[in-house]
Coordinates of C-alpha atoms and ligand atoms in Angstrom, one line a residue:
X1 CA 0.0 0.0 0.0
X2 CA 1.5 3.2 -0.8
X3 CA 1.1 6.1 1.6
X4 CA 0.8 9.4 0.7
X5 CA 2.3 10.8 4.3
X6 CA 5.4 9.0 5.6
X7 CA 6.1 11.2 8.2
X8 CA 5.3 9.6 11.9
X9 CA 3.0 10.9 14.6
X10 CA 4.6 14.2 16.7
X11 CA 3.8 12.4 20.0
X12 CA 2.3 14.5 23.0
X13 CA 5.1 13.9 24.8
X14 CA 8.8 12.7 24.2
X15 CA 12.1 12.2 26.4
X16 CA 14.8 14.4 25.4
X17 CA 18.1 12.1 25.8
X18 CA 21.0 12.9 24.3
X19 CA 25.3 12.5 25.0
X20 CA 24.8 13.7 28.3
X21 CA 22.5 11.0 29.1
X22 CA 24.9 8.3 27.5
X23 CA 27.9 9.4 29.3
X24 CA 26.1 9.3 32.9
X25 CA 24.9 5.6 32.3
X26 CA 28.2 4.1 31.0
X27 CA 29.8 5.6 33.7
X28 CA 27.2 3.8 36.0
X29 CA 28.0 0.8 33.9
X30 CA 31.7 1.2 34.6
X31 CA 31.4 1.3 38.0
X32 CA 29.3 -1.5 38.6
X33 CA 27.7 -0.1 41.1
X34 CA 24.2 -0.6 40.0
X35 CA 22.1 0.8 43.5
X36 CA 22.9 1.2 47.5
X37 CA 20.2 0.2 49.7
X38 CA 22.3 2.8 52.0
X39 CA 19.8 5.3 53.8
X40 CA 21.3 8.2 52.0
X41 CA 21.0 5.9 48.7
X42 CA 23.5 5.7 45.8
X43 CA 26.3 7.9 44.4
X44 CA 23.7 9.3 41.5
X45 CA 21.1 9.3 43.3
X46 CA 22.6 11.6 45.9
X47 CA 23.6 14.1 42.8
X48 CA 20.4 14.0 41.4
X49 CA 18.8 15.1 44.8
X50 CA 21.4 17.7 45.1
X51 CA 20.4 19.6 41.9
X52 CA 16.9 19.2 42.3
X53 CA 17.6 21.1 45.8
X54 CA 19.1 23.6 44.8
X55 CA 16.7 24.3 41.9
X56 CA 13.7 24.2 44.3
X57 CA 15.2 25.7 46.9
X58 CA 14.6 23.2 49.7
X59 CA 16.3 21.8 52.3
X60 CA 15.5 18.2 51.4
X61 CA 14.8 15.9 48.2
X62 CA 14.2 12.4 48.5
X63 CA 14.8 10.0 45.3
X64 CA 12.3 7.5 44.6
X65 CA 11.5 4.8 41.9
X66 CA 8.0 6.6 40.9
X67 CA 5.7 9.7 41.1
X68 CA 3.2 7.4 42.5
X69 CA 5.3 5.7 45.4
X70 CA 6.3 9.7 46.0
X71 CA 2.5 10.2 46.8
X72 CA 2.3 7.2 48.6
X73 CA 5.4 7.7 50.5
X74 CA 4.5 11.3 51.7
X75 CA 0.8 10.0 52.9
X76 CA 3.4 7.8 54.8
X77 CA 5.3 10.1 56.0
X78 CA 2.5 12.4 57.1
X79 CA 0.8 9.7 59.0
X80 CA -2.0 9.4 57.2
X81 CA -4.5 6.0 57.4
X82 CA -7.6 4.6 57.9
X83 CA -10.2 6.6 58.7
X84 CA -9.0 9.8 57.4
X85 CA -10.0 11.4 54.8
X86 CA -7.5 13.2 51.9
X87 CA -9.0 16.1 49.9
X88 CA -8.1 15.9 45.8
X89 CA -9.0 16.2 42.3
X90 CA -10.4 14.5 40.6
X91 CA -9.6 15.7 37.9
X92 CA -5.8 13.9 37.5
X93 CA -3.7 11.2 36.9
X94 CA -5.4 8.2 38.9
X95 CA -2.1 8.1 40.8
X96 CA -3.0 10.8 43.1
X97 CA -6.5 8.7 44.4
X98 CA -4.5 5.4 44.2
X99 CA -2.0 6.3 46.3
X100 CA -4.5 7.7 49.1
X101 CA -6.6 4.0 49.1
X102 CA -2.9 2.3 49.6
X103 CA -2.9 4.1 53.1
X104 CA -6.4 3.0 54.1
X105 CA -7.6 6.7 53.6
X106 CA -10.8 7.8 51.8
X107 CA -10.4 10.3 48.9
X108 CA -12.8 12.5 49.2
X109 CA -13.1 14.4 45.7
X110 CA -12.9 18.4 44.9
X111 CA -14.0 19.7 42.1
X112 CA -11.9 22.5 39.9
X113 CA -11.8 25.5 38.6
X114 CA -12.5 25.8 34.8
X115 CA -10.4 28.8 34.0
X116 CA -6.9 26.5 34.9
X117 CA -8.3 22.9 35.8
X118 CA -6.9 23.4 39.3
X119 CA -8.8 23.2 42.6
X120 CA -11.5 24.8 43.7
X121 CA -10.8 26.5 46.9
X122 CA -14.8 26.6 47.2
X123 CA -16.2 23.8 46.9
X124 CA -12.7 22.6 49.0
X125 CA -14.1 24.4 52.2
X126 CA -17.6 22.5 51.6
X127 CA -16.0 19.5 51.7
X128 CA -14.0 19.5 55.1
X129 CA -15.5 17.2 57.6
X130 CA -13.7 16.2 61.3
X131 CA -12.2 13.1 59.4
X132 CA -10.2 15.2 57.2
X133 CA -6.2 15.2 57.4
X134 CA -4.7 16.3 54.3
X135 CA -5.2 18.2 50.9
X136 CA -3.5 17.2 47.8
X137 CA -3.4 19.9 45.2
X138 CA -2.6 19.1 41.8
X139 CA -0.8 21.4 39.6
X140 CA -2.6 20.2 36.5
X141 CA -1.1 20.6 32.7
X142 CA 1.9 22.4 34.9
X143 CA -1.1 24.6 36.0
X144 CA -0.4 26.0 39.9
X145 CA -3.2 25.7 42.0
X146 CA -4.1 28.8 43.9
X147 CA -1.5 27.8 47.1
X148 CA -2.1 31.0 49.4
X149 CA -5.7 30.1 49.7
X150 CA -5.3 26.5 49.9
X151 CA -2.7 26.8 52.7
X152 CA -4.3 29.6 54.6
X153 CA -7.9 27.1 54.8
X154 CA -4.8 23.9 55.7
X155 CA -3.9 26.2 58.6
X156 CA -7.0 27.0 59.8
X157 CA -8.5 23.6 59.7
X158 CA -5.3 22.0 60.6
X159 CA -4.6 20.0 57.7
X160 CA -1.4 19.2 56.4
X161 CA -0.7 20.4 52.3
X162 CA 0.9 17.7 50.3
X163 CA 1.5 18.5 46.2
X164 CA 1.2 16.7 43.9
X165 CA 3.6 18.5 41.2
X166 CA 3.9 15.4 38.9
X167 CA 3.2 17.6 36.0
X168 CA 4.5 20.9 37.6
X169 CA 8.5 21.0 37.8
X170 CA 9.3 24.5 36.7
X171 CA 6.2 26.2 37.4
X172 CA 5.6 28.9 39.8
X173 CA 3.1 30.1 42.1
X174 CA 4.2 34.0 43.1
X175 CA 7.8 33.0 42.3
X176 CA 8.0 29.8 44.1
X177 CA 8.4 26.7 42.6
X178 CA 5.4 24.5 42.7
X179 CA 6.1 21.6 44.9
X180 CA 7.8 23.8 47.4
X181 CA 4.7 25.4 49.3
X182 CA 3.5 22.5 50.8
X183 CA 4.6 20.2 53.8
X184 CA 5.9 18.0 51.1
X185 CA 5.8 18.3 47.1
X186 CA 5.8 15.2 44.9
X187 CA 7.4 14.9 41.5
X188 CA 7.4 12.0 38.7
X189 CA 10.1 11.5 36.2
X190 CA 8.0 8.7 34.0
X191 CA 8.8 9.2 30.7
X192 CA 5.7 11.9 29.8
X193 CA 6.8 14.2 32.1
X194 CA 9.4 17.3 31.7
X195 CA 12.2 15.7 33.5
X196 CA 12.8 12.1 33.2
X197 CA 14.4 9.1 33.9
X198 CA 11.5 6.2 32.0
X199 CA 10.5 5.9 35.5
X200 CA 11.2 7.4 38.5
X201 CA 10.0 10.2 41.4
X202 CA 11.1 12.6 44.1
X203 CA 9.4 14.2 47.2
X204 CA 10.9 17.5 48.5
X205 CA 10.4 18.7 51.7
X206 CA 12.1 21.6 54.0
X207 CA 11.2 19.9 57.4
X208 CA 14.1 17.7 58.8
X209 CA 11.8 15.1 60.3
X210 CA 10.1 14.2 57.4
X211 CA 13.3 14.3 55.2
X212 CA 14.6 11.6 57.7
X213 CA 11.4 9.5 57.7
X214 CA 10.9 9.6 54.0
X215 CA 14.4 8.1 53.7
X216 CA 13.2 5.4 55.6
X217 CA 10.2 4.4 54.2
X218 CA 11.8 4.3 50.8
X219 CA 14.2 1.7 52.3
X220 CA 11.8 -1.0 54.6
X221 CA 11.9 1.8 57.3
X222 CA 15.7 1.0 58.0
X223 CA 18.5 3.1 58.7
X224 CA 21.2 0.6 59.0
X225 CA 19.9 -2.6 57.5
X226 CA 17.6 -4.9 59.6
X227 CA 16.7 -2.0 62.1
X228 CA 13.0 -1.3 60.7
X229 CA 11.7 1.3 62.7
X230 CA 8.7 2.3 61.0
X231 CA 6.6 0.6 58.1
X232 CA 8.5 0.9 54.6
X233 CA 8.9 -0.5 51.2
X234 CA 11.0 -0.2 48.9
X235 CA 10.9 2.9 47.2
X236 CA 14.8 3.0 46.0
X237 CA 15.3 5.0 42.8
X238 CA 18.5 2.6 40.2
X239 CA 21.5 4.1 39.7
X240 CA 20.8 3.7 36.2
X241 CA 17.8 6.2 36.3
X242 CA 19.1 8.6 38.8
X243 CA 22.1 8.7 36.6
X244 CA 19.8 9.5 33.2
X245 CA 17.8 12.2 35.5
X246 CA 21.2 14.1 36.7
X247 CA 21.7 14.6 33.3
X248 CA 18.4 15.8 32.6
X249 CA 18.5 18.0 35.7
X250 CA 21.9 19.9 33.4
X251 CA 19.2 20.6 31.0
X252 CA 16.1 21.6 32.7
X253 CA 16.3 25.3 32.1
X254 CA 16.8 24.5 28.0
X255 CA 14.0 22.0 28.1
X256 CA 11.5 24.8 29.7
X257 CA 12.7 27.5 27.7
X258 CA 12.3 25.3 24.0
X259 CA 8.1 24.1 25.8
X260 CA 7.8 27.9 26.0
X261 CA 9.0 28.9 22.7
X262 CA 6.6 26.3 21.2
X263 CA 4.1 27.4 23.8
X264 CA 4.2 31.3 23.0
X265 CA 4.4 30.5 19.4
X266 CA 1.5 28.2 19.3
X267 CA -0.2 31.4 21.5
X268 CA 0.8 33.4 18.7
X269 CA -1.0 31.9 15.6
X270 CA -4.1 30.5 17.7
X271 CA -4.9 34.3 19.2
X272 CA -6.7 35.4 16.0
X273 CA -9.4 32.2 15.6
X274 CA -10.3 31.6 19.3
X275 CA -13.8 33.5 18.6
X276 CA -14.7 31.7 15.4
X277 CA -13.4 28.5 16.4
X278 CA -14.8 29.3 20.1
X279 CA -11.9 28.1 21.8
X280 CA -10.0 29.1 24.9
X281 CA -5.9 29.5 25.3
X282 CA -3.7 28.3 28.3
X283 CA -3.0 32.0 29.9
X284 CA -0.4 32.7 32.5
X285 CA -0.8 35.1 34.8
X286 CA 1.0 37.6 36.5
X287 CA 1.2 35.2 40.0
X288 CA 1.0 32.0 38.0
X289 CA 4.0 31.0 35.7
X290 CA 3.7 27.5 33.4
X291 CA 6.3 24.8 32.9
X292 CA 4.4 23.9 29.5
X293 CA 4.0 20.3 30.0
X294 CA 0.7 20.7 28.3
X295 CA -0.5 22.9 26.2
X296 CA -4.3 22.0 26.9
X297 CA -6.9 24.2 25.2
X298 CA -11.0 24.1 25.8
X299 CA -13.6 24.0 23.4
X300 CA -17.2 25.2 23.8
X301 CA -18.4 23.1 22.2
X302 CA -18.2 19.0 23.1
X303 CA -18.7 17.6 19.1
X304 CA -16.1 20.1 17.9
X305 CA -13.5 19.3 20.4
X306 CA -14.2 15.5 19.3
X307 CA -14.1 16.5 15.7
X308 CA -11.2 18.2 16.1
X309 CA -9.3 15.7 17.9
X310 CA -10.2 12.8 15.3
X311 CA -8.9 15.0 12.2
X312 CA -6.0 16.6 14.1
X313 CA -4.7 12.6 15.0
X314 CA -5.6 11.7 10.9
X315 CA -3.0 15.0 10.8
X316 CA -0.6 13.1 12.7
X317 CA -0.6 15.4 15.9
X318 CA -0.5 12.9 19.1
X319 CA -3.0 15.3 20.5
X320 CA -5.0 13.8 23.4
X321 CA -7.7 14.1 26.2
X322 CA -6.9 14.0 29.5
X323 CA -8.7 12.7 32.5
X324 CA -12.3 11.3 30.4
X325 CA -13.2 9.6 32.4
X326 CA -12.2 11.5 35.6
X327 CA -11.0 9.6 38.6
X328 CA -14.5 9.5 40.1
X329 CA -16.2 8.0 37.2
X330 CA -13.9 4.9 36.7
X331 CA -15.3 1.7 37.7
X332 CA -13.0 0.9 40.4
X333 CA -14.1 4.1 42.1
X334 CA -17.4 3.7 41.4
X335 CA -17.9 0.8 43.2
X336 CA -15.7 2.1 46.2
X337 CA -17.4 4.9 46.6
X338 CA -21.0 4.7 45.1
X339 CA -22.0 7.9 46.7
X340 CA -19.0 9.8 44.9
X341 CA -21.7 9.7 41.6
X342 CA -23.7 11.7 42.9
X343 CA -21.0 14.5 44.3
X344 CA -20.9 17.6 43.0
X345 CA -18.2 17.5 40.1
X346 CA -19.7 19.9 37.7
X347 CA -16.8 21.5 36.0
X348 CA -14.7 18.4 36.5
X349 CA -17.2 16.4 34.3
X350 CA -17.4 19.4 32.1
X351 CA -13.7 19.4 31.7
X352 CA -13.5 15.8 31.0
X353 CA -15.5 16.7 27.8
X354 CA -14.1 20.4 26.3
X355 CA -10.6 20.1 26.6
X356 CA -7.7 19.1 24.2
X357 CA -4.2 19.1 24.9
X358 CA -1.0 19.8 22.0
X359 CA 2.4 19.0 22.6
X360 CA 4.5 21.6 23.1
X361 CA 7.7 19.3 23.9
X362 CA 11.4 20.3 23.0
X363 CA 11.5 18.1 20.1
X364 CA 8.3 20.1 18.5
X365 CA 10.2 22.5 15.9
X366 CA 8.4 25.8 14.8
X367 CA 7.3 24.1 11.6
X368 CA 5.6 21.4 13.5
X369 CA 3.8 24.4 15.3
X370 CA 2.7 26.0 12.5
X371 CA 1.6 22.8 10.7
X372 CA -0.4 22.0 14.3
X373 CA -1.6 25.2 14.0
X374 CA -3.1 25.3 10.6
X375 CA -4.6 21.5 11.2
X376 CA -6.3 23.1 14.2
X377 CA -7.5 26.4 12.5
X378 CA -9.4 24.1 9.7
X379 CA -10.7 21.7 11.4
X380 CA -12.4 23.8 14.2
X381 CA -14.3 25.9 12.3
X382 CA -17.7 25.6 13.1
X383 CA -20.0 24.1 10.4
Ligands
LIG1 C1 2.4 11.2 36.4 C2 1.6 11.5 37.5 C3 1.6 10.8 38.7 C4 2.3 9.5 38.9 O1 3.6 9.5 38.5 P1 4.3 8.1 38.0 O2 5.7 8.4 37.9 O3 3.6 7.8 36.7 O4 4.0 7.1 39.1 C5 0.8 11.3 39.8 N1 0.1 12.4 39.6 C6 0.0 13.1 38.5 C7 -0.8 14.4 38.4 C8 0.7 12.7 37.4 O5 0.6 13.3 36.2

C-alpha cells in the first residue's frame, strides 16, 4: 500500500536524551555499582537530589523509583491512614486517588476550577468534615493551583498540604516553585513528564523530620539494615535512572525555555481564531507562571472538540484528552465509593469533555507548530 504521508506521529510527549544522558549511564555501567540500599542511597542518586535542591530551593529531596510511590510515601510520612479522609481532584492522573486508598484513607473528591483545571478552593471548604487530614493539590497541565488560599484554609482547619507536582517541575506560584509550598511536594520522572528518567520520582520537603522519615520508608523503614523502625517498602530510585535524571537535571532550564517557545508561538497563531473556532488558550498570569508540560486548550463546544481531535490525529498530531473519564467516574471508584456519583463535580465532568491538549515538547520545531496550528485552525471551524 502506498502512503501518501510518511512522516510519523509528533507524540504528545517525548524524552529528550542525548550525549549527556549516554555518558552518565556508561559511567554507572563502569562502575558497577548498580544501587545502594544505604539510607542516604547511591552515588547518583545523591547528585540527582542535590540539583533538584538547589533548583527548588529546599532543604531536602528524597529520590524514589516513581511519582506514585512519592505520593504514597508522603501520605506515609505524614501519617496518614484509615479513617481519614484526603481532599483531591479528581480531575488527574489516577495516581493521586490510588496512592490515598494504599494508606487505608478515603479520597474525598474536589471539584476545579475551569479557568486553569486546578482546585477549587470553594467547593474545598464545603468538603471538610472532622475526618479530614490532608489536601493534595494538583498542579494540572503544569497549572499551579491557587497555594495562598489552599494553605491559609490547611492552617485553619489543621490540615497538612501535600503536592502533587507530577506535572508541575518548573512552574511557579508568586515565584516559588510548585512543589515547594506545601509540607511535602511530589514529583514524577516517568517518561511523559518534563524531566525524566523512563520511571522514576522525588518528594521535597524543608522539614528535617520528614526528610529523615521519608528516607526510611523508601528503604523497609531502616537506617542501617535490619533495624526497621517504622513501616517501609522499597521505594529506591536505580543508579541507572538517577544517573539519566542528573543529566536531565543539566538541561532543565533549555528543556522549559524550548516548551515555552513552542508554547508562546503556538499562543501566537491560535490568538486570531479563538472567537470563530470558540476556543480558549492556556493563559499565564502575572502570579501564576507554566512549565508547559501541556499545552491543553478548551472547546465550547463537546462535538467540535471531538471533531477536532479525530482530524487533528488523521494530521498526525498525538494530541490527546486527559482525564475522560475523571478519577471519580472509573469503575474501580465507582464501586468504592457509590455515593461519589452523585458529588458535585460539575466543571470536573465538564472538563472531562471540552478540553484538548497539544504537545509543546522540546523536540516540537516551529514548523511542526505552525503545521499543528493550521490542522487546528481548519478543522475547528464551526460548520
Ligand atoms: C504522572 C503523575 C503521577 C504519577 O507518577 P508516576 O511516575 O507515573 O507514578 C501522579 N500524579 C500526576 C498528576 C501525574 O501526572
Amino acid at each position: 500500500m502506498s502512503s501518501i504521508n510518511m512522516s510519523s506521529t509528533i507524540p504528545i510527549n517525548k524524552p529528550w536524551i542525548g550525549e549527556e544522558e549516554r555518558g552518565e549511564v556508561l559511567n554507572v555501567l563502569e562502575e558497577n555499582i548498580l544501587t545502594s540500599a544505604a539510607k542516604d542511597g547511591g552515588k547518583r542518586v545523591r547528585e540527582f537530589e542535590s540539583l533538584l535542591r538547589d533548583y527548588l530551593k529546599v532543604k531536602y529531596v528524597v529520590a524514589v523509583n516513581s511519582g506514585t510511590t512519592s505520593l504514597y510515601a508522603a501520605l506515609l510520612a505524614a501519617d496518614i491512614k484509615q479513617g481519614d479522609e484526603i481532599l483531591l481532584p479528581s480531575f488527574t492522573f489516577v495516581a493521586t486517588a490510588n496512592s490515598v486508598v494504599a494508606t487505608g484513607a478515603k479520597p474525598v473528591f474536589v471539584d476545579i476550577n475551569k479557568d486553569d483545571f486546578t482546585m477549587d478552593v470553594c467547593d474545598l471548604k464545603a468538603k471538610i468534615t472532622n475526618k479530614s487530614k490532608a489536601i493534595i493539590p494538583v498542579h494540572l497541565y503544569g497549572h499551579p493551583s491557587d497555594m495562598d488560599e489552599i494553605i491559609e484554609i490547611g492552617d485553619k482547619h489543621s490540615l497538612d498540604i501535600i503536592e502533587d507536582a507530577c506535572q508541575s517541575l518548573g512552574s511557579t506560584y508568586k515565584e516559588k516553585q510548585t512543589g515547594t509550598m506545601g509540607i511535602m511536594g511530589c514529583f514524577s520522572l516517568y517518561a511523559s513528564k518534563v524531566l525524566t528518567c523512563g520511571e522514576g520520582g522525588a518528594v521535597a520537603t524543608n522539614n528535617d523530620n520528614l526528610a529523615d522519615n521519608l528516607k526510611m520508608i523508601r528503604n523497609h523503614g531502616m537506617i542501617e539494615g535490619y533495624d526497621t523502625r517504622i513501616f517501609g517498602l522499597n521505594f529506591r530510585l536505580p543508579e541507572l535512572s538517577a544517573a539519566i535524571a542528573k543529566a536531565q537535571m543539566n538541561k532543565l532550564s533549555k528543556m522549559l525555555n524550548l516548551r515555552r517557545k513552542n508554547a508562546e508561538l503556538l499562543t501566537n497563531l491560535l490568538s486570531p481564531i479563538t472567537d470563530k473556532s470558540k476556543i480558549k488558550l492556556p493563559t499565564e498570569t502575572d502570579e501564576k507562571k507554566f512549565n508547559w508540560y501541556l499545552y491543553t486548550i478548551t472547546f465550547e463546544k463537546n462535538n467540535i472538540r471531538d471533531k477536532t481531535k479525530n482530524n487533528m490525529t488523521n494530521d498526525k498530531f498525538g494530541v490527546t484528552v486527559y482525564y475522560k473519564p475523571a478519577v471519580h467516574k472509573t469503575p474501580y471508584y465507582e464501586r468504592l465509593a457509590p455515593s461519589n456519583k452523585n458529588d458535585d463535580l460539575t466543571q470536573t465532568e465538564w472538563a472531562s469533555e471540552h478540553v484538548l491538549s497539544l504537545p509543546v515538547h522540546p523536540s516540537v520545531t516551529n514548523q511542526d507548530i505552525e503545521r499543528m496550528a493550521q490542522s487546528l485552525k481548519i478543522h475547528s471551524l464551526l460548520d
